[in-house]
mmCIF file of C-alpha atoms in Angstrom:
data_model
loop_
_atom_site.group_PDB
_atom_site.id
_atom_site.type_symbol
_atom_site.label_atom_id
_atom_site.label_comp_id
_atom_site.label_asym_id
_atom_site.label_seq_id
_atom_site.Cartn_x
_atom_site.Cartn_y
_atom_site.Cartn_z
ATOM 1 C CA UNK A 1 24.783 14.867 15.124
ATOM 2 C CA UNK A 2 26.831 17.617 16.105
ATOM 3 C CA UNK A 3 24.247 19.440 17.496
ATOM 4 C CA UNK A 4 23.162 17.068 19.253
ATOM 5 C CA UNK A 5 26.303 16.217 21.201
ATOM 6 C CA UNK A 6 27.044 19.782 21.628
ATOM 7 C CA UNK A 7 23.505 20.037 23.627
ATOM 8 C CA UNK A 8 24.051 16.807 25.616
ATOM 9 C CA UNK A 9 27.430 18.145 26.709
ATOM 10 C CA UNK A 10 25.800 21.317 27.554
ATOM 11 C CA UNK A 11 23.144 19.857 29.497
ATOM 12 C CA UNK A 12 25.435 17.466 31.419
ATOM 13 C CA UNK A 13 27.256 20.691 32.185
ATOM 14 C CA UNK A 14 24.812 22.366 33.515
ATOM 15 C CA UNK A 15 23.448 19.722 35.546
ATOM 16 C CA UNK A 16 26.588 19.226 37.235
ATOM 17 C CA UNK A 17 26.551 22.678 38.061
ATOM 18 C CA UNK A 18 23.192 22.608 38.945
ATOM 19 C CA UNK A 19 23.835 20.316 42.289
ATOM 20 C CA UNK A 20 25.033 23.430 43.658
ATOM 21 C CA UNK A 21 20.854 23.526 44.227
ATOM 22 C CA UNK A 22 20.876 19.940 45.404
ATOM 23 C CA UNK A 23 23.712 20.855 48.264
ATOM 24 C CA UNK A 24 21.187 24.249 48.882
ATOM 25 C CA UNK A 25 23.350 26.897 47.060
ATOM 26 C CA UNK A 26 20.665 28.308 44.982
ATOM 27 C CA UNK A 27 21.707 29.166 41.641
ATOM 28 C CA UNK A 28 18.896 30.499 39.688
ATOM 29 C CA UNK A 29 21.085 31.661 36.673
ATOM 30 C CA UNK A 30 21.903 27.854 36.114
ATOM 31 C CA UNK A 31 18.048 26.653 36.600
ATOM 32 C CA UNK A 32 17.535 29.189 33.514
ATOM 33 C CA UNK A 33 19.656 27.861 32.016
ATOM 34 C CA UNK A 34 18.976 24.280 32.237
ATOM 35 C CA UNK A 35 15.242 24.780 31.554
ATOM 36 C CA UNK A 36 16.291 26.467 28.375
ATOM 37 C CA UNK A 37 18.994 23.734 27.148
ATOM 38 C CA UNK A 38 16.144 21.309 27.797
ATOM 39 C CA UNK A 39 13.953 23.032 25.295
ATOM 40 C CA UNK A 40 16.462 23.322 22.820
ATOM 41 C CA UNK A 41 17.119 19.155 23.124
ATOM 42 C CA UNK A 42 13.523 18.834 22.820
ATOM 43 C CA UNK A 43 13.220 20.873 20.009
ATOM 44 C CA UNK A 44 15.756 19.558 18.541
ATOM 45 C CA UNK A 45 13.578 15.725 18.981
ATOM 46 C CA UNK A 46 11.075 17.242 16.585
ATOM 47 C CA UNK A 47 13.229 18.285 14.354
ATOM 48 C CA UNK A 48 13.208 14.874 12.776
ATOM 49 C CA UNK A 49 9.667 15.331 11.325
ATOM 50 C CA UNK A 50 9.163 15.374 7.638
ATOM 51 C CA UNK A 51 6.726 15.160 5.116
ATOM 52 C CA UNK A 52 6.599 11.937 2.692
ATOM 53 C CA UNK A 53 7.146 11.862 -0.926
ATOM 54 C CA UNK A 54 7.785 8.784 -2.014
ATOM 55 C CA UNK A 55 6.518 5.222 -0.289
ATOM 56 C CA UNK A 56 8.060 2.016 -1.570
ATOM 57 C CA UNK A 57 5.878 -0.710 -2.690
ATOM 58 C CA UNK A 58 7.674 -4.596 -3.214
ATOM 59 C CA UNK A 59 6.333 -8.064 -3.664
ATOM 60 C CA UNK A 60 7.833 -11.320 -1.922
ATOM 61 C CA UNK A 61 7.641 -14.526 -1.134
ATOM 62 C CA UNK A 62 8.455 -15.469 2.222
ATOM 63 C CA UNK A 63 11.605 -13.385 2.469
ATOM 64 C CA UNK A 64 12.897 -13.086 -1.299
ATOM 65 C CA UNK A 65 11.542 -10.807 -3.988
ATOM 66 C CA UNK A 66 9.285 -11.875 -6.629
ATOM 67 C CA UNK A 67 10.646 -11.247 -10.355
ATOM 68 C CA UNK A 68 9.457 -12.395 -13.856
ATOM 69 C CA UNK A 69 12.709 -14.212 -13.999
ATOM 70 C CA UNK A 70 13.011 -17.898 -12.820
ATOM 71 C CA UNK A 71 10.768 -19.340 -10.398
ATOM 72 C CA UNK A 72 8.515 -17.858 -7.400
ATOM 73 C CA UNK A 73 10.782 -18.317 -4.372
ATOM 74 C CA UNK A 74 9.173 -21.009 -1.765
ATOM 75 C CA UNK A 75 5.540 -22.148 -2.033
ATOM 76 C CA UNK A 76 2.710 -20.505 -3.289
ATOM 77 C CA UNK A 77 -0.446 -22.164 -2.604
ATOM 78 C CA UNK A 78 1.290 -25.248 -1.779
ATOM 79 C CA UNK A 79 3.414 -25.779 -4.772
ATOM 80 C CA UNK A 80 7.040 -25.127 -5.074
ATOM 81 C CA UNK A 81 8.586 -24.247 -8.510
ATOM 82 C CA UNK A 82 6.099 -21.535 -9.646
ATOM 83 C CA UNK A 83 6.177 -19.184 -12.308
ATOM 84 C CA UNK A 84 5.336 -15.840 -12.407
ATOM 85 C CA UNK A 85 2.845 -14.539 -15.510
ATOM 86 C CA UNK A 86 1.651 -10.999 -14.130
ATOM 87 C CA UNK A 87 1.659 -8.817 -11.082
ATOM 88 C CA UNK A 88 0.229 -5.488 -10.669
ATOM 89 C CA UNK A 89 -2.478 -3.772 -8.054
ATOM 90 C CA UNK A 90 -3.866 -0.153 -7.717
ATOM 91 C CA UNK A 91 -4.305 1.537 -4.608
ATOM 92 C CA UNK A 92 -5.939 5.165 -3.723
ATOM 93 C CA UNK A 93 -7.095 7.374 -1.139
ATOM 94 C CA UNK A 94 -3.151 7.043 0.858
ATOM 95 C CA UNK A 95 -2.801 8.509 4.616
ATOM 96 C CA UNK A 96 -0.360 8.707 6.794
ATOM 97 C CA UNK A 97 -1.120 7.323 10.484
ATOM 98 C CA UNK A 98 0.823 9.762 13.478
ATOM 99 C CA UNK A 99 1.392 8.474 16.692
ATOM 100 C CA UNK A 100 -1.989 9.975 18.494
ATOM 101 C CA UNK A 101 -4.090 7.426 15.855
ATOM 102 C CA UNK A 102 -4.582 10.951 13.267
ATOM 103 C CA UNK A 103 -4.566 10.481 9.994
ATOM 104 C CA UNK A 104 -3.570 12.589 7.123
ATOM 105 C CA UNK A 105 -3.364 12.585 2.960
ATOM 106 C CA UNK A 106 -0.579 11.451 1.082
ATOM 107 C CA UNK A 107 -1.756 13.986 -1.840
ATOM 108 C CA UNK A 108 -1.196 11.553 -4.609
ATOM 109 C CA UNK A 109 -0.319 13.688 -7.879
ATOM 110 C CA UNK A 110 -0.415 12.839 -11.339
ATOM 111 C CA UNK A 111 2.334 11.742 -13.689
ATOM 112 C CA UNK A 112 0.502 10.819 -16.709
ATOM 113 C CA UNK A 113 1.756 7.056 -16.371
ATOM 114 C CA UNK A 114 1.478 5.686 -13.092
ATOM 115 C CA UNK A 115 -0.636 8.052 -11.123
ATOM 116 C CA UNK A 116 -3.763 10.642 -10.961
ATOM 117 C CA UNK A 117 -4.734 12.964 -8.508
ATOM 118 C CA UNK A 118 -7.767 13.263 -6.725
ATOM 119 C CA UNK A 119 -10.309 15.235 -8.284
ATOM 120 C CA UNK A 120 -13.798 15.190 -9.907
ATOM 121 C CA UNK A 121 -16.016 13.945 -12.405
ATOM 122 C CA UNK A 122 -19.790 14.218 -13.600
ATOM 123 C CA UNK A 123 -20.470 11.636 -10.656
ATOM 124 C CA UNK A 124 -18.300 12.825 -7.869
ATOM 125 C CA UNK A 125 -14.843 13.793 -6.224
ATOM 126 C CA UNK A 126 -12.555 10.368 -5.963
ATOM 127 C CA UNK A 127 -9.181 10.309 -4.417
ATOM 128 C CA UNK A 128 -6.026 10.251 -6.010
ATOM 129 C CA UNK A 129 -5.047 6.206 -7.244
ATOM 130 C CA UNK A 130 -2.150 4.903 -8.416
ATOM 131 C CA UNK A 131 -0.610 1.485 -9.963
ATOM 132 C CA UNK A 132 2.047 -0.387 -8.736
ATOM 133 C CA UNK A 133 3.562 -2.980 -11.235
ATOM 134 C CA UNK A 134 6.019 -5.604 -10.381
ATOM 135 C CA UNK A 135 6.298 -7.517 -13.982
ATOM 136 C CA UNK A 136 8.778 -6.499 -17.374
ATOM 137 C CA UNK A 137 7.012 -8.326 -19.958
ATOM 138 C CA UNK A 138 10.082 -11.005 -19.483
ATOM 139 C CA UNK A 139 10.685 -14.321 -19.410
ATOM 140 C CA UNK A 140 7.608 -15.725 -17.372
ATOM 141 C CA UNK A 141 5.574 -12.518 -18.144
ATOM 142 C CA UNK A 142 6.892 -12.484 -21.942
ATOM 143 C CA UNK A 143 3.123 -12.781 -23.062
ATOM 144 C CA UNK A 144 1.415 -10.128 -21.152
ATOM 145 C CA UNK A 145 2.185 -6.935 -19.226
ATOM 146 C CA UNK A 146 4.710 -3.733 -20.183
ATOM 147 C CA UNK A 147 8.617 -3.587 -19.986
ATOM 148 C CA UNK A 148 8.131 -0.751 -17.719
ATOM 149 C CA UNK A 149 7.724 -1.359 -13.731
ATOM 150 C CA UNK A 150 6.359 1.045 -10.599
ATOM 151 C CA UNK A 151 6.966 -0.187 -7.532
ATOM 152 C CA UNK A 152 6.962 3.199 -5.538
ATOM 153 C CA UNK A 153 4.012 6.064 -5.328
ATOM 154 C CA UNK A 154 5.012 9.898 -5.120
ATOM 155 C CA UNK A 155 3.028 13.183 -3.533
ATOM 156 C CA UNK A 156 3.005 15.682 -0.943
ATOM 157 C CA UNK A 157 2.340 15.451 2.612
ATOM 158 C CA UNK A 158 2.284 17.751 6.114
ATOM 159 C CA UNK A 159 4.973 18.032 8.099
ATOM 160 C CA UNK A 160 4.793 14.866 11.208
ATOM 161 C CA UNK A 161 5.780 12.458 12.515
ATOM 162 C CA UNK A 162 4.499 9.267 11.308
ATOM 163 C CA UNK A 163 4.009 5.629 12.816
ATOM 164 C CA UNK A 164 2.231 4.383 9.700
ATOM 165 C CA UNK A 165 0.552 4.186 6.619
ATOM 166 C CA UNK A 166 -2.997 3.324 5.076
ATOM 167 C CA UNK A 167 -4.092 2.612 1.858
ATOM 168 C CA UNK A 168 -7.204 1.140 -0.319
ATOM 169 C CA UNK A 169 -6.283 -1.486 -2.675
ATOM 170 C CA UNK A 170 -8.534 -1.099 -5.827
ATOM 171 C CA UNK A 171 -9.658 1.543 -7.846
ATOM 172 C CA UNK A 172 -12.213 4.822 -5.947
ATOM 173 C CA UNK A 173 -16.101 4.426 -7.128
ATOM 174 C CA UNK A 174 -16.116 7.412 -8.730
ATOM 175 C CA UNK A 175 -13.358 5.792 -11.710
ATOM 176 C CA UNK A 176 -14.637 2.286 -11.165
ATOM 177 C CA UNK A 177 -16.513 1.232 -14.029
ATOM 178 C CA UNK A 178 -15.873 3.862 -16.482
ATOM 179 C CA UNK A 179 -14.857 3.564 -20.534
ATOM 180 C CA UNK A 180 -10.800 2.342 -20.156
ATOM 181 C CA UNK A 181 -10.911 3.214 -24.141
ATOM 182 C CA UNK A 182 -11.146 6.918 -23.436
ATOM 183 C CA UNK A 183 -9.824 6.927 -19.785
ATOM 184 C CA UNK A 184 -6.578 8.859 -18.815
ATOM 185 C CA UNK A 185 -3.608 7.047 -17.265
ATOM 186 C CA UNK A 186 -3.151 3.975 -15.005
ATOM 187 C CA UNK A 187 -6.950 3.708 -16.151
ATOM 188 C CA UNK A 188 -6.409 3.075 -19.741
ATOM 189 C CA UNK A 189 -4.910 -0.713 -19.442
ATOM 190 C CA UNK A 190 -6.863 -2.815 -21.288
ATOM 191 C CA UNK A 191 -5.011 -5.793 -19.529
ATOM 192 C CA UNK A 192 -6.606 -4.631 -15.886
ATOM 193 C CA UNK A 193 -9.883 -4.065 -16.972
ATOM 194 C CA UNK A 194 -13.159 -6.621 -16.789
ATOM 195 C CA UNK A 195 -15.121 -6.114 -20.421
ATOM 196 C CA UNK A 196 -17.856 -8.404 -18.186
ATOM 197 C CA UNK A 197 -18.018 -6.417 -15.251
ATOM 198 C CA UNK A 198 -17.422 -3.527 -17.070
ATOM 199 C CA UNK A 199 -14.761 -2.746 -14.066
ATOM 200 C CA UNK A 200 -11.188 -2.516 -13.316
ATOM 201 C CA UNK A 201 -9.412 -5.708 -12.076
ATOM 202 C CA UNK A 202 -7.912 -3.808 -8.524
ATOM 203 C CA UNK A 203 -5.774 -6.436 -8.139
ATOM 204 C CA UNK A 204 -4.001 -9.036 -10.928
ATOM 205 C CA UNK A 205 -2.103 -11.885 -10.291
ATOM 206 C CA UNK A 206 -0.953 -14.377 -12.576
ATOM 207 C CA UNK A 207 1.702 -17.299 -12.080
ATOM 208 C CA UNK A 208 1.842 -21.394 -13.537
ATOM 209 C CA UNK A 209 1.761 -23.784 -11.407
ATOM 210 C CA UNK A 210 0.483 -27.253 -11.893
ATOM 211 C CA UNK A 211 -1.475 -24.784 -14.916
ATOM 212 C CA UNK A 212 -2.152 -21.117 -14.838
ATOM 213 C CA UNK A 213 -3.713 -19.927 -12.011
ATOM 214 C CA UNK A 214 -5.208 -16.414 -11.708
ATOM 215 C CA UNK A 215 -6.109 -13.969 -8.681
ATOM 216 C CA UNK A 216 -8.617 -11.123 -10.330
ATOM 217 C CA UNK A 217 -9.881 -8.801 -7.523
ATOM 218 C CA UNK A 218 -12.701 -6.436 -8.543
ATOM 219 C CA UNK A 219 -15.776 -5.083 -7.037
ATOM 220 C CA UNK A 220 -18.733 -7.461 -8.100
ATOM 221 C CA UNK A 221 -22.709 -7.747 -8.008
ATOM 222 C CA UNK A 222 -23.039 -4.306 -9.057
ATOM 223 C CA UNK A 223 -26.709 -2.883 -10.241
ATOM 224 C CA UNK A 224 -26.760 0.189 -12.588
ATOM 225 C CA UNK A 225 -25.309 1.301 -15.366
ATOM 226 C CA UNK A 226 -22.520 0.226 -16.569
ATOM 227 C CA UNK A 227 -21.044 2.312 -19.045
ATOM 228 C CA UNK A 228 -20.626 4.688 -15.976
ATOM 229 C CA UNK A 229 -20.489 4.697 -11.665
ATOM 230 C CA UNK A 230 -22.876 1.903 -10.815
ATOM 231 C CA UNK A 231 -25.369 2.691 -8.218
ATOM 232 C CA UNK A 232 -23.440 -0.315 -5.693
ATOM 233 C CA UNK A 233 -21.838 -3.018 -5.310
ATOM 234 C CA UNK A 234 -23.074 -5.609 -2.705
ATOM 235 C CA UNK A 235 -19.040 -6.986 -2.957
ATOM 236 C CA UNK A 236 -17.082 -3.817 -3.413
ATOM 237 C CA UNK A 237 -13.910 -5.740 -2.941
ATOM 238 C CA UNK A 238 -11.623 -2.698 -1.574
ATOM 239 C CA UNK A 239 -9.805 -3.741 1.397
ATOM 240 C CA UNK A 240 -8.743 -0.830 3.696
ATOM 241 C CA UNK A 241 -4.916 -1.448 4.740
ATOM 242 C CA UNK A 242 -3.178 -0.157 7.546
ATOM 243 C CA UNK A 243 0.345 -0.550 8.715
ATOM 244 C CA UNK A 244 2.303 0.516 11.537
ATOM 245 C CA UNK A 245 5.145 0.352 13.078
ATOM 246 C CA UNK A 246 6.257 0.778 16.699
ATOM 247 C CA UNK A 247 9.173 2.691 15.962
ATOM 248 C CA UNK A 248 7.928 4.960 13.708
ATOM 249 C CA UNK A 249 7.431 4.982 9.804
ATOM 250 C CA UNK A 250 10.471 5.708 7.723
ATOM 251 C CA UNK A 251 9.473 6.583 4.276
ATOM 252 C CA UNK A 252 13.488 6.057 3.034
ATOM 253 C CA UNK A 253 13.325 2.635 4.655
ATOM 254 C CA UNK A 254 10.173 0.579 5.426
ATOM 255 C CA UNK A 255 8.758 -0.635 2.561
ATOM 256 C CA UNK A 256 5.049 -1.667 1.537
ATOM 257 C CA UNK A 257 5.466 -5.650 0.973
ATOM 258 C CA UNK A 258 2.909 -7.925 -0.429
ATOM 259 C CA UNK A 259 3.876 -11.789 0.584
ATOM 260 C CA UNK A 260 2.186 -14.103 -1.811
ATOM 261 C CA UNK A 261 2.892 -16.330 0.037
ATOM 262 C CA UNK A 262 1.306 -14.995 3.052
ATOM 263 C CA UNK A 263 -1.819 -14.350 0.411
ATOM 264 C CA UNK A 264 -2.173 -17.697 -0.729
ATOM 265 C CA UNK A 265 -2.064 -19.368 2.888
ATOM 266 C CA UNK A 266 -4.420 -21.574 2.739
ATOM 267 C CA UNK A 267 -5.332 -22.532 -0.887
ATOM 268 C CA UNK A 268 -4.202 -25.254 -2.628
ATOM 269 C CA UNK A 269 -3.035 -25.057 -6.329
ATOM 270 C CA UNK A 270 -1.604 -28.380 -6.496
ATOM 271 C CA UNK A 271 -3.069 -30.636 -9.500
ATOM 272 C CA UNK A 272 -6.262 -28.675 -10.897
ATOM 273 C CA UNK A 273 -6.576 -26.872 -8.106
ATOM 274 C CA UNK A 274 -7.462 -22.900 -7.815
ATOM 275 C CA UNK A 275 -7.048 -22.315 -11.297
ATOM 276 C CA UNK A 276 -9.125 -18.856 -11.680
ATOM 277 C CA UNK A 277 -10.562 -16.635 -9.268
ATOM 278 C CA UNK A 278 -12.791 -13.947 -10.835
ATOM 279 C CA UNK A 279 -13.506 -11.693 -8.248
ATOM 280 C CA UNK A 280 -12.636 -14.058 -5.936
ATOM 281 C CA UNK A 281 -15.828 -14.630 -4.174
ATOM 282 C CA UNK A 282 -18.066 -14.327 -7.517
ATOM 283 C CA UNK A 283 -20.703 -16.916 -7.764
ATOM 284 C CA UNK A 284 -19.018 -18.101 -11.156
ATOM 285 C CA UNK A 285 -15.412 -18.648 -9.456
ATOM 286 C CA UNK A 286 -14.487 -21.785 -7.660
ATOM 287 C CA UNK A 287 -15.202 -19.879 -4.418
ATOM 288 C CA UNK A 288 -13.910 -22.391 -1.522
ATOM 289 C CA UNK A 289 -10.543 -22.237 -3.584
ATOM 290 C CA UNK A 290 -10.802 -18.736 -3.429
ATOM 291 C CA UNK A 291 -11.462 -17.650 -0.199
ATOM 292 C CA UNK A 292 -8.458 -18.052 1.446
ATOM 293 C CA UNK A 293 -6.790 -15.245 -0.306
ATOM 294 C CA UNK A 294 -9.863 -13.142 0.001
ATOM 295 C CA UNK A 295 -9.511 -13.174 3.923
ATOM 296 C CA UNK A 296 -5.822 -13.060 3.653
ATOM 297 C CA UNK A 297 -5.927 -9.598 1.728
ATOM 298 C CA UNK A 298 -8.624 -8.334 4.345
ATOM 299 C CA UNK A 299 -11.684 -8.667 3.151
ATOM 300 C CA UNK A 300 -14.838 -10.571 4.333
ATOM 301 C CA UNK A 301 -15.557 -12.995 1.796
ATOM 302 C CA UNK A 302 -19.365 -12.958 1.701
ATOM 303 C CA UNK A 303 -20.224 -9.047 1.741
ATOM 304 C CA UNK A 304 -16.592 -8.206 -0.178
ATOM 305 C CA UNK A 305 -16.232 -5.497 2.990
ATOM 306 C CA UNK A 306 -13.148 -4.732 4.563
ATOM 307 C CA UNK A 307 -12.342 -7.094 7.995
ATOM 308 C CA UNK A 308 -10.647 -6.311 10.929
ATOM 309 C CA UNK A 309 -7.360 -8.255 9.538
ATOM 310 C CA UNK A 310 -5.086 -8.767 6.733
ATOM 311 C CA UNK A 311 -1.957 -10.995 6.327
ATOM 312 C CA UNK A 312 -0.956 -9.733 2.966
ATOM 313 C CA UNK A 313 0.758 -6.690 3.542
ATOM 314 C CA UNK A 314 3.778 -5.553 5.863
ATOM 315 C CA UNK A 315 6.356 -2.944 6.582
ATOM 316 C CA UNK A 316 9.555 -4.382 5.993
#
């Protein structure tokens, strides 16, 4: 700050001078000078860059968090006093968006617990993934879950200035569909892992309403084998998010925020209704209940491919 108000008087200084130019009283000494104070203030401008460690994750509804303690603030699907059973999501393959539309990694890097770097197996190189987790194993999510919580992912980045971030929710092909028994950590949860699609749930939600109603995202209809990577998956189910912000992304502000209420737009859990989506848009699911939130987290609800928009997710 000091700096900066010792350049602008500087400047201001020297432009004042500088009218001696203006009135025709050449002065190149002062034209030097002036061209060099105005590097210095623009130098100074891109000073600010910085590389990212840390971005934020949180989960609300409407404007208030989401916790495992009372009820689910507003509506969710329609009906008002919810509770909240489980909440967690992975996400991988993390870049950060600068202002000319380039995009870099956010080098994810392992922690043993919530997080594992990119790297390589028998069936290919996958990106670094990590899991966010928003419940405590308390009061509404007492039956399921772990007391610990993530709601922030750490790594390395480049230098820049940044007007955004992009992420993948889900898990990269390369880990998708491999033994959780023997798999190292976030991939060893038994609780976000599909024994019948021999896959990782990307996404699980949980919360009572009317009765228990569950959001499952996964990849689904895949052919091959599946002890290890399939061969595809005609609904891969890994929506591409990106978020940015006019005024630039501030890692030790803006936050990541998932609105589920924003996510259930749409659907109706009042009575019986909703109760279990498996996938989401499997055949097996109640699919017309379910495809609201499978547009609303960006994805196209017949091929499971990313679309051109999302309401889930925001910088706040």
């Amino acid at each position: 700050m000091k700096q900066k108000l010792f350049l602008t008087i500087l400047l201001s200084s020297l432009l004042f001078s500088s009218c001696d130019t203006i009135t025709g009283k050449k002065d190149d000494n002062n034209t030097a000078s002036l061209i060099a104070a105005a590097a210095l203030v623009n130098q100074t401008k891109t000073s600010t860059a910085a590389s990212v460690k840390t971005i934020n994750f949180n989960v609300v509804s409407g404007t208030s968090n989401v916790t495992c303690a009372g009820t689910i603030p507003g509506t969710v699907a329609g009906v008002t006093g919810t509770t909240l059973n489980d909440l967690r999501f992975y996400v991988h393959d993390v870049k950060l968006i600068s202002a000319d539309g380039t995009k870099v990694d956010f080098t994810i890097t392992t922690d043993n617990k919530w997080q594992l770097a990119a790297g390589s197996n028998q069936y290919g190189a996958y990106s670094g993934v990590a899991l966010l987790d928003f419940e405590d194993k308390t009061n509404g999510c007492a039956t399921t879950g772990t007391t610990d919580m993530n709601k922030s992912i750490t790594g390395t980045s480049p230098v820049g200035n940044y007007i955004g971030v992009e992420f993948k929710v889900g898990v990269p092909f390369y880990l998708n569909h491999m033994n959780v028994a023997t798999a190292t950590s976030p991939l060893n949860i038994t609780e976000m892992y599909w024994a019948w699609a021999s896959g990782y749930k990307f996404v699980k939600i949980e919360y009572t309403a009317s009765s228990k109603n569950s959001f499952h995202l996964g990849s689904h209809t895949c052919t091959g084998n599946t002890t290890g990577p399939v061969n595809q998956c005609s609904q891969p189910n890994i929506p591409t998010i990106t978020l940015t912000k006019a005024t630039g992304f501030d890692s030790t502000k803006d936050v990541v925020t998932l609105d589920i209420n924003a996510l259930y737009t749409g659907a109706d859990a009042s009575s019986t209704g909703i109760n279990t989506c498996m996938a989401g848009n499997a055949t097996s699911s109640p699919k017309t209940a379910c495809e609201p939130m499978i547009k609303n987290i960006g994805l196209n609800f017949t091929t499971g491919a990313t679309a051109t928009t999302q309401t889930a997710f925001s910088l706040k």
